[in-house]
């Protein structure tokens, strides 16, 4: 049996990208007004554009590296290995510069970090190379590629980040 009393409402916080009905200009009858869509230059579109542009640049640089230094079939994928290690080192430098120098332009990290360096490094090709080596009977070389890339990439990002922060703070460049 119901008493007809209203149920207590449980408050749920609104997602940061939504607008609560109470925040909209209300219409008679308690119905909220419709919100207008954001123009394309607001919201996430600039970030998407920065990532796409940067990703195209990074992928073109990686492709150029594989054309300049091709790897023989069945050999250790040296070019992909070096691209991934250099890309991780550059990511370490970028993150140290951002951490030590303060707030950069809001599109810098999406453009350089996610876009350029994300497009430049190619961990999907790395895993495909490892699989190809192991599937073609070169198990030891495939496992060596697997371990060497992982360890070298992690060491590169750590060393570049640590070295950059040390250089910035030693020169008095920290905030």
Coordinates of C-alpha atoms in Angstrom, one line a residue:
X1 CA 0.0 0.0 0.0
X2 CA 1.4 3.4 -0.9
X3 CA 0.8 6.5 1.1
X4 CA 1.0 8.9 -1.8
X5 CA 4.0 10.7 -0.2
X6 CA 6.7 11.5 -2.7
X7 CA 9.8 9.4 -2.6
X8 CA 13.0 11.1 -1.5
X9 CA 15.1 11.9 -4.6
X10 CA 18.6 10.6 -4.6
X11 CA 21.0 13.3 -5.7
X12 CA 23.3 12.3 -8.5
X13 CA 26.1 14.7 -9.6
X14 CA 25.8 15.8 -13.2
X15 CA 28.5 14.9 -15.6
X16 CA 30.8 17.8 -16.3
X17 CA 29.7 18.1 -19.9
X18 CA 25.9 18.1 -19.1
X19 CA 23.6 20.8 -17.8
X20 CA 21.2 20.1 -15.0
X21 CA 17.6 20.9 -15.9
X22 CA 17.4 23.4 -13.0
X23 CA 20.3 25.3 -14.6
X24 CA 18.4 25.8 -17.9
X25 CA 15.9 28.5 -18.3
X26 CA 12.7 26.8 -17.5
X27 CA 9.5 26.8 -19.5
X28 CA 6.0 27.0 -17.9
X29 CA 5.1 23.7 -16.4
X30 CA 8.6 23.0 -15.1
X31 CA 10.0 21.7 -18.4
X32 CA 13.5 22.7 -19.1
X33 CA 14.4 24.6 -22.2
X34 CA 16.6 22.9 -24.8
X35 CA 20.2 23.7 -24.8
X36 CA 22.0 24.8 -28.0
X37 CA 24.8 22.6 -29.3
X38 CA 28.3 24.0 -28.9
X39 CA 30.0 25.6 -31.9
X40 CA 32.7 23.3 -33.3
X41 CA 35.6 25.5 -32.1
X42 CA 34.5 24.8 -28.5
X43 CA 34.4 21.6 -26.5
X44 CA 36.5 18.6 -27.6
X45 CA 36.8 19.4 -31.3
X46 CA 40.1 21.4 -31.0
X47 CA 41.6 18.5 -29.0
X48 CA 40.4 16.0 -31.6
X49 CA 41.9 18.2 -34.4
X50 CA 45.2 18.6 -32.5
X51 CA 45.5 14.9 -32.0
X52 CA 44.6 14.1 -35.6
X53 CA 47.1 16.6 -37.0
X54 CA 49.9 15.5 -34.7
X55 CA 49.1 11.9 -35.3
X56 CA 49.5 12.4 -39.1
X57 CA 52.8 14.1 -38.6
X58 CA 54.1 11.4 -36.3
X59 CA 53.0 8.6 -38.5
X60 CA 54.6 10.3 -41.6
X61 CA 57.9 10.6 -39.6
X62 CA 57.7 6.9 -38.6
X63 CA 56.9 5.8 -42.2
X64 CA 59.8 7.9 -43.4
X65 CA 62.1 6.1 -40.9
X66 CA 61.0 2.7 -42.1
X67 CA 61.7 3.7 -45.7
X68 CA 65.1 5.1 -44.9
X69 CA 66.1 2.1 -42.8
X70 CA 64.2 -1.0 -43.9
X71 CA 64.5 -4.2 -41.9
X72 CA 65.2 -7.4 -43.7
X73 CA 62.5 -10.1 -43.4
X74 CA 63.2 -12.4 -40.4
X75 CA 65.7 -10.0 -38.9
X76 CA 65.5 -8.0 -35.6
X77 CA 63.2 -5.0 -36.4
X78 CA 65.8 -2.4 -35.6
X79 CA 64.0 0.6 -37.1
X80 CA 60.8 -0.1 -35.2
X81 CA 62.8 -0.7 -32.0
X82 CA 64.7 2.6 -32.4
X83 CA 61.5 4.6 -33.3
X84 CA 59.8 3.3 -30.2
X85 CA 62.8 4.0 -27.9
X86 CA 63.3 7.5 -29.3
X87 CA 59.6 8.3 -29.1
X88 CA 59.5 7.2 -25.5
X89 CA 62.6 9.3 -24.7
X90 CA 60.9 12.3 -26.3
X91 CA 57.8 11.7 -24.3
X92 CA 59.9 11.8 -21.1
X93 CA 61.4 15.1 -22.2
X94 CA 58.0 16.5 -23.0
X95 CA 56.4 15.5 -19.7
X96 CA 59.4 16.9 -17.7
X97 CA 59.2 20.2 -19.5
X98 CA 55.5 20.5 -18.9
X99 CA 55.9 19.5 -15.2
X100 CA 58.8 22.0 -14.6
X101 CA 57.7 24.9 -16.8
X102 CA 54.1 25.2 -15.7
X103 CA 50.9 25.1 -17.7
X104 CA 51.4 25.1 -21.4
X105 CA 48.8 25.8 -24.0
X106 CA 45.9 23.3 -23.5
X107 CA 46.5 21.8 -26.9
X108 CA 50.2 21.1 -26.5
X109 CA 50.0 17.8 -24.8
X110 CA 47.3 16.4 -27.2
X111 CA 49.2 17.6 -30.2
X112 CA 52.7 16.6 -29.2
X113 CA 52.1 13.8 -26.7
X114 CA 49.1 11.9 -28.0
X115 CA 49.3 13.1 -31.6
X116 CA 52.9 13.4 -32.8
X117 CA 54.6 10.9 -30.4
X118 CA 51.6 8.6 -30.4
X119 CA 51.7 8.5 -34.2
X120 CA 55.5 8.2 -34.3
X121 CA 55.8 5.3 -31.9
X122 CA 54.3 2.0 -33.1
X123 CA 53.8 -0.6 -30.5
X124 CA 51.2 -2.3 -32.7
X125 CA 53.9 -2.9 -35.3
X126 CA 56.2 -4.1 -32.5
X127 CA 53.8 -6.7 -31.4
X128 CA 53.2 -7.8 -35.0
X129 CA 56.9 -8.1 -35.5
X130 CA 57.3 -10.2 -32.4
X131 CA 54.4 -12.4 -33.5
X132 CA 55.9 -12.8 -37.0
X133 CA 59.3 -13.8 -35.6
X134 CA 57.8 -16.4 -33.3
X135 CA 55.4 -17.7 -35.9
X136 CA 58.2 -18.2 -38.4
X137 CA 60.4 -20.2 -36.1
X138 CA 62.6 -17.4 -34.6
X139 CA 61.3 -17.8 -31.1
X140 CA 64.5 -16.5 -29.4
X141 CA 64.7 -13.5 -31.6
X142 CA 61.0 -12.7 -31.1
X143 CA 61.4 -13.0 -27.3
X144 CA 64.5 -10.8 -27.4
X145 CA 62.6 -8.2 -29.4
X146 CA 59.7 -8.4 -26.9
X147 CA 61.9 -7.9 -23.9
X148 CA 64.4 -5.5 -25.4
X149 CA 61.7 -3.1 -26.7
X150 CA 59.8 -3.1 -23.4
X151 CA 62.9 -2.5 -21.2
X152 CA 64.5 0.0 -23.5
X153 CA 61.3 2.0 -23.9
X154 CA 60.7 2.2 -20.2
X155 CA 64.4 3.0 -19.5
X156 CA 64.3 5.7 -22.2
X157 CA 61.2 7.5 -20.9
X158 CA 62.6 7.3 -17.3
X159 CA 66.1 8.5 -18.2
X160 CA 64.9 11.3 -20.4
X161 CA 62.4 12.5 -17.9
X162 CA 64.9 12.3 -15.0
X163 CA 67.7 13.9 -17.0
X164 CA 65.5 16.7 -18.3
X165 CA 64.2 17.5 -14.8
X166 CA 67.7 17.5 -13.4
X167 CA 68.9 19.8 -16.2
X168 CA 66.0 22.2 -15.7
X169 CA 66.4 22.4 -11.9
X170 CA 70.2 22.6 -12.0
X171 CA 69.9 25.6 -14.2
X172 CA 67.4 27.2 -12.0
X173 CA 64.6 26.7 -14.5
X174 CA 62.1 25.1 -12.1
X175 CA 59.1 27.1 -11.3

